[in-house]
Amino acid sequence: MALVNEHYLKLKAGYLFPEIARRVQAFTKANPGAEIIRLGIGDVTQPLPPAVIKSLHLAADEMARPETFRGYGPEQGYQFLLDLIIANDYEARGVNLESDEIFVSDGSKCDSGNIQEIFAVDNLIAVADPAYPVYVDTNVMAGRTGKADDKGRYHGLYYMPCTEANDFLPELPSRKVDIIYLCFPNNPTGVVARREVLQTWVDYARQNQAVILFDAAYEAYITDEQIPHSIYEIQGAKECAIEFRSFSKTAGFTGTRCAYTVVPKGLMASTTSGEAVSLNKLWNRRHTTKFNGVSYPVQVAAAAVYSDEGKAQVRNLIDYYMENARIIRQTLSALGFTVYGGRNAPYIWMKTSDGMSSWEFFDHLLANAHVVGTPGSGFGPSGEGYFRLSAFGTREKTEEAVERIRDRISP
Ligand code: MLT
């Protein structure tokens, strides 16, 4: 009989979001009349911006004509999109990148999950706790950990607890780690990192020859002008950091799929014998072996995000979700709930009522208000006692959700 990858058996039974969906489905089956409001998974609800749709249609028409039809494109992305990314997302912020440092892909979930493949199994990995579950789970799958303890902490990972005491900001590791996952604006807590904070991480990484895996999927939600949008705005970061960016939350591409990852050419890691190897070359090797590129119409659609029209429409989308975030944050806080985030991020991180566990609060909210959120403990043991609400709902549902919470749930 074929043997399985036993590291998978160390994982919790289900990935967080399918597990939530399973519980909601069971509840709906038992309560068919209940009108559920979903503020759980961070999935957008507003349609793609008109400029994006227009380009998508035009590109689809190109695919219908023999003279403009396209087959395989460059695995790393079409030049027209790479140029726009460089000019708008980086040069506009004083960062110079070359197009072969950018890899267009179908999502930051895949990239932030797959990136660990280019690193040795015996690296010590540092993860914030709580964190987007993909960082931990993919390292478990790859065999970089032992089993989880009763709190859900995997042996062999270095956890950086993010609690009220440290304003939910991970602290520099007290021992040498090799790879550090950072996410700002943070999923799930919604906190952001100031320039000085990011500089301490870049300095740490350079001193310890560590690599930072910087997830910036929510950068478009930064409203405070002092907060960097990219790790490369920090001096020295090109020597120590990989960055993940996505069109999903920025421009409503969760179902359309387009993202990109930046791996600077100056970023090196080492073989066991001490030879320096370019991570850009390794990622390129992996990308071209395992991925055939994002479809042409989707890349044309992504390019439209950078047109004047597209930029204005994307700004409106983000403002729409940020108004939802304000409604949730202000209402819950006025009701006496303790809430964080929601100012530079589309997530609100709240304390559960009455010292309930995160899953108890999930069930309580679902049963009494028919509102779905995400249990904080699903993001790591330090998320226990917290709960995440997403600002990606429609305005109407968001307002109704907070009304139901006001009427039916006490802080
Ligand atoms: C979340 O809810 O944390 C995100 O939607 C998950 C994702 O982007 O994959």
CSV table of C-alpha atoms and ligand atoms in Angstrom, one decimal, residues 15 17 40-43 109 132 187 218 249 347 379 388, ligand 1:
chain,number,residue,atom,x,y,z
A,15,TYR,CA,-8.9,24.0,7.8
A,17,PHE,CA,-12.8,28.3,7.1
A,40,GLY,CA,-16.6,35.2,8.9
A,41,ILE,CA,-14.2,34.5,6.1
A,42,GLY,CA,-12.8,37.7,4.6
A,43,ASP,CA,-14.6,37.3,1.3
A,109,LYS,CA,-2.8,32.0,-0.1
A,132,TYR,CA,-3.3,33.4,9.1
A,187,ASN,CA,-5.0,39.2,9.7
A,218,TYR,CA,-4.3,44.1,3.1
A,249,LYS,CA,-9.1,42.2,-1.1
A,347,TYR,CA,-10.9,43.1,10.3
A,379,PHE,CA,-5.7,31.6,14.3
A,388,ARG,CA,-12.8,38.2,14.3
B,1,MLT,C1,-9.5,35.3,5.8
B,1,MLT,O1,-10.7,35.3,6.1
B,1,MLT,O2,-8.6,35.2,6.7
B,1,MLT,C2,-9.1,35.3,4.4
B,1,MLT,O3,-10.2,35.5,3.6
B,1,MLT,C3,-8.5,34.0,4.0
B,1,MLT,C4,-7.8,34.1,2.7
B,1,MLT,O4,-7.6,35.2,2.2
B,1,MLT,O5,-7.5,33.0,2.3
